[in-house]
Tab-separated table of C-alpha atoms in Angstrom:
chain	number	residue	atom	x	y	z
A	1	MET	CA	-24.253	-0.520	48.276
A	2	LYS	CA	-26.427	2.098	46.763
A	3	ILE	CA	-23.338	4.250	46.054
A	4	ILE	CA	-21.563	1.331	44.285
A	5	LYS	CA	-24.589	0.677	42.225
A	6	VAL	CA	-24.911	4.432	41.273
A	7	ILE	CA	-21.111	4.421	40.330
A	8	LEU	CA	-21.550	1.347	38.215
A	9	VAL	CA	-24.604	2.618	36.478
A	10	SER	CA	-22.784	5.922	35.834
A	11	LEU	CA	-19.739	4.195	34.248
A	12	VAL	CA	-22.079	2.148	31.991
A	13	VAL	CA	-23.917	5.377	30.924
A	14	ILE	CA	-20.545	7.047	30.202
A	15	VAL	CA	-19.342	4.076	28.071
A	16	VAL	CA	-22.500	3.881	26.067
A	17	VAL	CA	-22.457	7.599	25.401
A	18	ALA	CA	-18.871	7.342	24.304
A	19	VAL	CA	-19.475	4.424	21.993
A	20	VAL	CA	-22.512	6.024	20.508
A	21	GLY	CA	-20.567	9.340	20.082
A	22	LEU	CA	-17.742	7.358	18.226
A	23	ILE	CA	-20.161	5.705	15.978
A	24	ILE	CA	-21.794	8.951	15.052
A	25	PHE	CA	-18.538	10.504	14.448
A	26	ILE	CA	-17.228	7.773	12.228
A	27	LYS	CA	-20.577	7.655	10.195
A	28	THR	CA	-20.535	11.471	9.623
A	29	PHE	CA	-16.813	12.005	9.259
A	30	ASP	CA	-16.135	13.363	5.778
A	31	VAL	CA	-12.882	11.685	4.489
A	32	MET	CA	-13.115	13.573	1.175
A	33	LYS	CA	-12.112	16.778	2.889
A	34	TYR	CA	-8.691	15.255	3.455
A	35	LYS	CA	-8.335	13.851	0.005
A	36	PRO	CA	-5.481	16.165	-1.077
A	37	GLN	CA	-3.410	15.111	1.924
A	38	ILE	CA	-4.199	11.420	1.527
A	39	VAL	CA	-3.229	11.598	-2.268
A	40	GLU	CA	-0.128	13.440	-1.429
A	41	GLN	CA	1.030	10.972	1.165
A	42	ALA	CA	0.188	7.904	-0.976
A	43	GLN	CA	2.167	9.352	-3.996
A	44	ALA	CA	5.148	10.007	-1.779
A	45	ALA	CA	5.011	6.418	-0.523
A	46	LEU	CA	4.564	4.716	-3.899
A	47	GLY	CA	6.471	7.055	-6.111
A	48	ARG	CA	3.524	7.217	-8.598
A	49	SER	CA	0.514	9.450	-9.213
A	50	VAL	CA	-2.476	8.244	-7.222
A	51	ASP	CA	-6.164	9.206	-7.352
A	52	PHE	CA	-9.570	7.974	-6.169
A	53	GLU	CA	-13.127	9.066	-6.702
A	54	LYS	CA	-14.604	8.481	-3.294
A	55	ALA	CA	-13.691	7.369	0.191
A	56	ALA	CA	-15.699	6.835	3.325
A	57	LEU	CA	-15.380	5.598	6.853
A	58	GLY	CA	-17.801	3.192	8.535
A	59	ILE	CA	-18.065	0.915	11.570
A	60	SER	CA	-19.368	-2.607	11.927
A	61	LEU	CA	-19.182	-5.462	14.488
A	62	ARG	CA	-17.139	-7.666	12.009
A	63	GLN	CA	-14.501	-5.211	10.815
A	64	GLY	CA	-14.520	-2.577	13.537
A	65	ILE	CA	-13.558	0.808	11.761
A	66	SER	CA	-13.829	0.247	8.017
A	67	VAL	CA	-12.671	2.159	5.043
A	68	LYS	CA	-14.145	2.008	1.545
A	69	ILE	CA	-12.431	3.459	-1.475
A	70	ASN	CA	-14.053	3.658	-4.965
A	71	ASN	CA	-12.360	3.919	-8.337
A	72	LEU	CA	-8.722	3.935	-7.148
A	73	SER	CA	-5.989	4.388	-9.634
A	74	VAL	CA	-2.182	4.259	-9.654
A	75	ALA	CA	-0.348	5.733	-12.624
A	76	GLU	CA	2.163	3.765	-14.757
A	77	ASP	CA	5.780	4.658	-14.777
A	78	PRO	CA	6.232	6.885	-17.849
A	79	LYS	CA	9.513	4.876	-18.718
A	80	PHE	CA	7.303	1.871	-19.476
A	81	ALA	CA	4.016	3.102	-20.743
A	82	LYS	CA	1.262	5.622	-20.514
A	83	GLY	CA	-1.942	5.258	-18.637
A	84	ASP	CA	-2.466	3.427	-15.344
A	85	PHE	CA	-0.533	0.612	-13.603
A	86	LEU	CA	-3.495	-0.291	-11.423
A	87	THR	CA	-7.088	0.488	-11.294
A	88	VAL	CA	-9.603	-0.893	-8.726
A	89	LYS	CA	-13.328	-0.366	-8.764
A	90	GLU	CA	-13.770	-0.835	-4.946
A	91	VAL	CA	-11.453	-1.588	-1.968
A	92	SER	CA	-12.931	-2.359	1.428
A	93	LEU	CA	-10.849	-2.835	4.487
A	94	GLY	CA	-11.156	-2.928	8.242
A	95	LEU	CA	-8.622	-1.250	10.648
A	96	ASP	CA	-7.504	-1.986	14.199
A	97	ALA	CA	-7.225	1.558	15.620
A	98	LEU	CA	-5.380	0.333	18.813
A	99	GLY	CA	-2.596	-1.211	16.706
A	100	LEU	CA	-1.779	2.161	15.112
A	101	LEU	CA	-0.749	3.458	18.534
A	102	GLN	CA	2.014	0.713	18.591
A	103	ASN	CA	3.086	1.486	15.042
A	104	LYS	CA	1.395	-1.658	13.766
A	105	VAL	CA	-1.200	-1.844	11.073
A	106	ASN	CA	-3.461	-4.753	11.936
A	107	ILE	CA	-6.289	-5.310	9.238
A	108	PRO	CA	-8.920	-7.837	9.860
A	109	SER	CA	-9.874	-8.083	6.163
A	110	VAL	CA	-9.298	-6.520	2.788
A	111	ILE	CA	-11.663	-6.966	-0.241
A	112	ILE	CA	-10.566	-5.845	-3.673
A	113	ASP	CA	-13.237	-5.928	-6.287
A	114	SER	CA	-12.645	-5.613	-10.079
A	115	ALA	CA	-8.914	-4.626	-10.102
A	116	ARG	CA	-6.858	-4.431	-13.340
A	117	VAL	CA	-3.024	-4.430	-13.120
A	118	SER	CA	-0.489	-4.206	-16.016
A	119	ILE	CA	2.850	-5.927	-15.480
A	120	ILE	CA	5.513	-4.882	-18.077
A	121	ARG	CA	8.936	-6.357	-18.662
A	122	ASP	CA	11.081	-4.121	-20.791
A	123	LYS	CA	13.801	-5.159	-23.243
A	124	ASP	CA	16.507	-4.611	-20.611
A	125	GLY	CA	14.729	-6.912	-18.233
A	126	ALA	CA	13.412	-4.174	-15.901
A	127	ILE	CA	9.857	-4.650	-14.547
A	128	ASN	CA	7.538	-1.763	-14.036
A	129	ALA	CA	6.250	-3.127	-10.654
A	130	ALA	CA	9.698	-3.327	-9.114
A	131	ALA	CA	10.064	0.365	-8.968
A	132	ILE	CA	7.103	1.035	-6.873
A	133	ALA	CA	7.738	2.353	-3.406
A	134	GLN	CA	11.459	2.339	-4.057
A	135	PRO	CA	13.235	5.438	-2.652
A	136	LYS	CA	14.526	7.812	-5.299
A	137	LYS	CA	18.386	8.192	-5.536
A	138	GLU	CA	19.315	11.551	-4.119
A	139	GLU	CA	21.852	13.438	-6.096
A	140	SER	CA	24.929	14.094	-4.090
A	141	ALA	CA	25.241	17.761	-3.157
A	142	PRO	CA	28.287	19.525	-4.792
A	143	ALA	CA	31.135	20.311	-2.484
A	144	ALA	CA	31.333	23.819	-1.327
A	145	PRO	CA	34.100	25.974	-3.023
A	146	VAL	CA	37.248	26.048	-1.005
A	147	SER	CA	39.089	29.237	-0.761
A	148	PRO	CA	42.790	29.549	-1.350
A	149	GLN	CA	43.410	30.044	2.264
A	150	SER	CA	41.533	26.868	3.197
A	151	ARG	CA	43.473	24.929	0.706
A	152	THR	CA	46.533	25.051	3.004
A	153	ASP	CA	44.464	24.782	6.118
A	154	GLY	CA	44.313	21.069	6.800
A	155	PRO	CA	41.505	21.016	9.417
A	156	SER	CA	39.279	23.367	7.372
A	157	LEU	CA	39.707	21.332	4.168
A	158	PHE	CA	39.016	18.044	5.972
A	159	ALA	CA	35.973	19.678	7.547
A	160	ALA	CA	34.639	20.725	4.186
A	161	VAL	CA	35.160	17.338	2.612
A	162	ALA	CA	33.447	15.567	5.653
A	163	TYR	CA	30.435	17.854	5.366
A	164	ALA	CA	30.132	17.256	1.642
A	165	ARG	CA	30.158	13.446	2.330
A	166	GLN	CA	27.591	13.370	5.035
A	167	PRO	CA	25.051	10.625	4.186
A	168	ALA	CA	21.387	11.465	3.515
A	169	ILE	CA	18.889	10.956	6.291
A	170	PRO	CA	17.321	7.518	5.791
A	171	ALA	CA	13.551	7.220	5.119
A	172	PRO	CA	11.491	6.108	8.096
A	173	ALA	CA	10.808	2.414	8.169
A	174	LEU	CA	7.470	0.988	7.173
A	175	PRO	CA	5.292	-0.045	10.101
A	176	ALA	CA	4.401	-3.672	10.553
A	177	VAL	CA	1.546	-4.567	8.345
A	178	ASN	CA	-0.598	-7.677	9.101
A	179	ILE	CA	-3.694	-8.584	7.176
A	180	ALA	CA	-5.757	-11.479	8.515
A	181	SER	CA	-7.738	-11.944	5.330
A	182	LEU	CA	-7.046	-10.583	1.831
A	183	GLN	CA	-9.674	-11.310	-0.928
A	184	VAL	CA	-9.518	-10.392	-4.573
A	185	MET	CA	-12.526	-10.812	-6.930
A	186	ASN	CA	-13.227	-10.391	-10.580
A	187	SER	CA	-9.815	-9.020	-11.467
A	188	THR	CA	-7.527	-8.936	-14.504
A	189	VAL	CA	-3.761	-9.118	-14.850
A	190	VAL	CA	-2.193	-8.028	-18.054
A	191	TYR	CA	1.407	-9.153	-18.719
A	192	LEU	CA	3.514	-7.594	-21.525
A	193	ASP	CA	7.035	-8.960	-22.222
A	194	ARG	CA	9.043	-6.785	-24.538
A	195	MET	CA	12.064	-9.111	-24.413
A	196	PHE	CA	10.318	-11.062	-27.182
A	197	GLU	CA	9.992	-9.885	-30.712
A	198	PRO	CA	7.255	-9.205	-31.332
A	199	ALA	CA	6.287	-8.454	-27.662
A	200	LEU	CA	4.445	-11.244	-25.838
A	201	SER	CA	1.082	-10.287	-24.261
A	202	VAL	CA	-0.892	-12.524	-21.984
A	203	GLU	CA	-4.134	-11.590	-20.206
A	204	VAL	CA	-5.240	-13.325	-17.112
A	205	THR	CA	-8.977	-12.751	-16.483
A	206	ASP	CA	-11.615	-13.752	-13.917
A	207	PHE	CA	-8.782	-13.701	-11.276
A	208	ASP	CA	-9.853	-14.493	-7.703
A	209	ALA	CA	-7.432	-15.023	-4.824
A	210	GLN	CA	-7.555	-15.521	-1.084
A	211	VAL	CA	-4.660	-14.789	1.119
A	212	ARG	CA	-4.478	-15.656	4.912
A	213	GLY	CA	-2.239	-13.992	7.441
A	214	PHE	CA	-0.592	-11.606	4.985
A	215	SER	CA	2.585	-9.998	6.452
A	216	LEU	CA	5.524	-8.081	5.130
A	217	ASP	CA	8.072	-10.147	7.122
A	218	ARG	CA	6.436	-13.591	7.624
A	219	GLN	CA	5.285	-16.445	5.423
A	220	PHE	CA	1.564	-16.470	4.324
A	221	SER	CA	-0.622	-18.914	2.546
A	222	PHE	CA	-2.748	-18.169	-0.605
A	223	THR	CA	-4.995	-19.715	-3.069
A	224	ALA	CA	-5.722	-18.321	-6.645
A	225	ARG	CA	-7.970	-19.129	-9.510
A	226	ALA	CA	-8.000	-17.547	-12.907
A	227	ALA	CA	-8.752	-17.973	-16.644
A	228	VAL	CA	-5.961	-18.001	-19.175
A	229	LEU	CA	-6.869	-18.352	-22.904
A	230	SER	CA	-10.329	-19.562	-21.731
A	231	ARG	CA	-13.704	-17.965	-20.891
A	232	LYS	CA	-13.867	-19.868	-17.605
A	233	GLN	CA	-11.361	-20.351	-14.809
A	234	ASN	CA	-8.928	-23.161	-15.770
A	235	ILE	CA	-6.009	-22.551	-13.367
A	236	ASN	CA	-6.042	-23.306	-9.664
A	237	VAL	CA	-2.888	-22.482	-7.492
A	238	ILE	CA	-2.434	-23.249	-3.855
A	239	GLY	CA	0.729	-22.356	-2.016
A	240	SER	CA	2.682	-20.112	0.331
A	241	ALA	CA	4.838	-17.055	-0.167
A	242	GLN	CA	7.170	-14.781	1.727
A	243	LEU	CA	8.299	-11.191	0.809
A	244	ALA	CA	11.823	-9.881	1.166
A	245	MET	CA	11.493	-6.132	1.226
A	246	LYS	CA	15.258	-5.484	1.466
A	247	THR	CA	15.914	-7.416	-1.773
A	248	ASN	CA	12.613	-6.645	-3.410
A	249	SER	CA	12.025	-10.328	-3.953
A	250	VAL	CA	9.227	-12.948	-3.390
A	251	THR	CA	9.786	-16.573	-2.372
C-alpha cells in the first residue's frame, strides 16, 4: 500500500510541476519575436497587408490559453480605396490547444473591442470585402517551344501539351473553425455605395453584436444593436445566419 501511495503522490507532483511549467512558459513566452512570421501567414491567407502593434499569450481558467492582440489593421484593396479596410483596438480570444491536433480550431470566446470596418460597393457592383481570402488566379504557364522534330512526333507533342495543361496544385482547405461566443463592442461600420450618383455613404455607430456557436459550415444565431442617424442605439436585430464558403455568400 505504501508503494501505491508513493506512486500516486509522485504522479500528482509530476502533474503539478508540468502545469506550473506550462503556465510559466505561456506567461513568459514572447509572441512579438514571431511577428514577421505571423504577419506573413496572415497576409498570405487574407490577400491583404496585415499589421498589429502588440500580441501576448496568457492563461486563465475561463478561456484556457488566451491570445490578446492590440491595434490590428488590415489594409484596403487598392482597387477600391486607400487606407485600411479594418482596424481593431483590441482582440482577445481563447484557444483549445487539443483541437489543433485534430485540425480543428475550437475557440471558447472572442471579444472584439472598438473595431472599424469600411464596406465599399463600386460602380460595377464589386464589393471590397468579397475579395478577402480569395485565391489569386494563377497565370497559365506558356507552353514549352516544340522543336520541328517533335512536331511530327505524336507522343512527344501530346506529352508537351499535357504537361502545359497540368492543373495547379489546389490550396490547402481551411480547418474547421468553431467559436462558442463572439462579442463585438463599441464598433463602427462605414458603408459607401458608388453605384449612386453622388455616392451614398452610411455610418453605423455604437455597434454591438453577440454571436453564439459561430461556424464556417453550420447555422449560428446572433443579436446586433447599433445607431444609424442617431446618437443612441436605435436598431436591434435578432436572427440566424449561415455561411457558404464555396459561393462566398451568406444566408
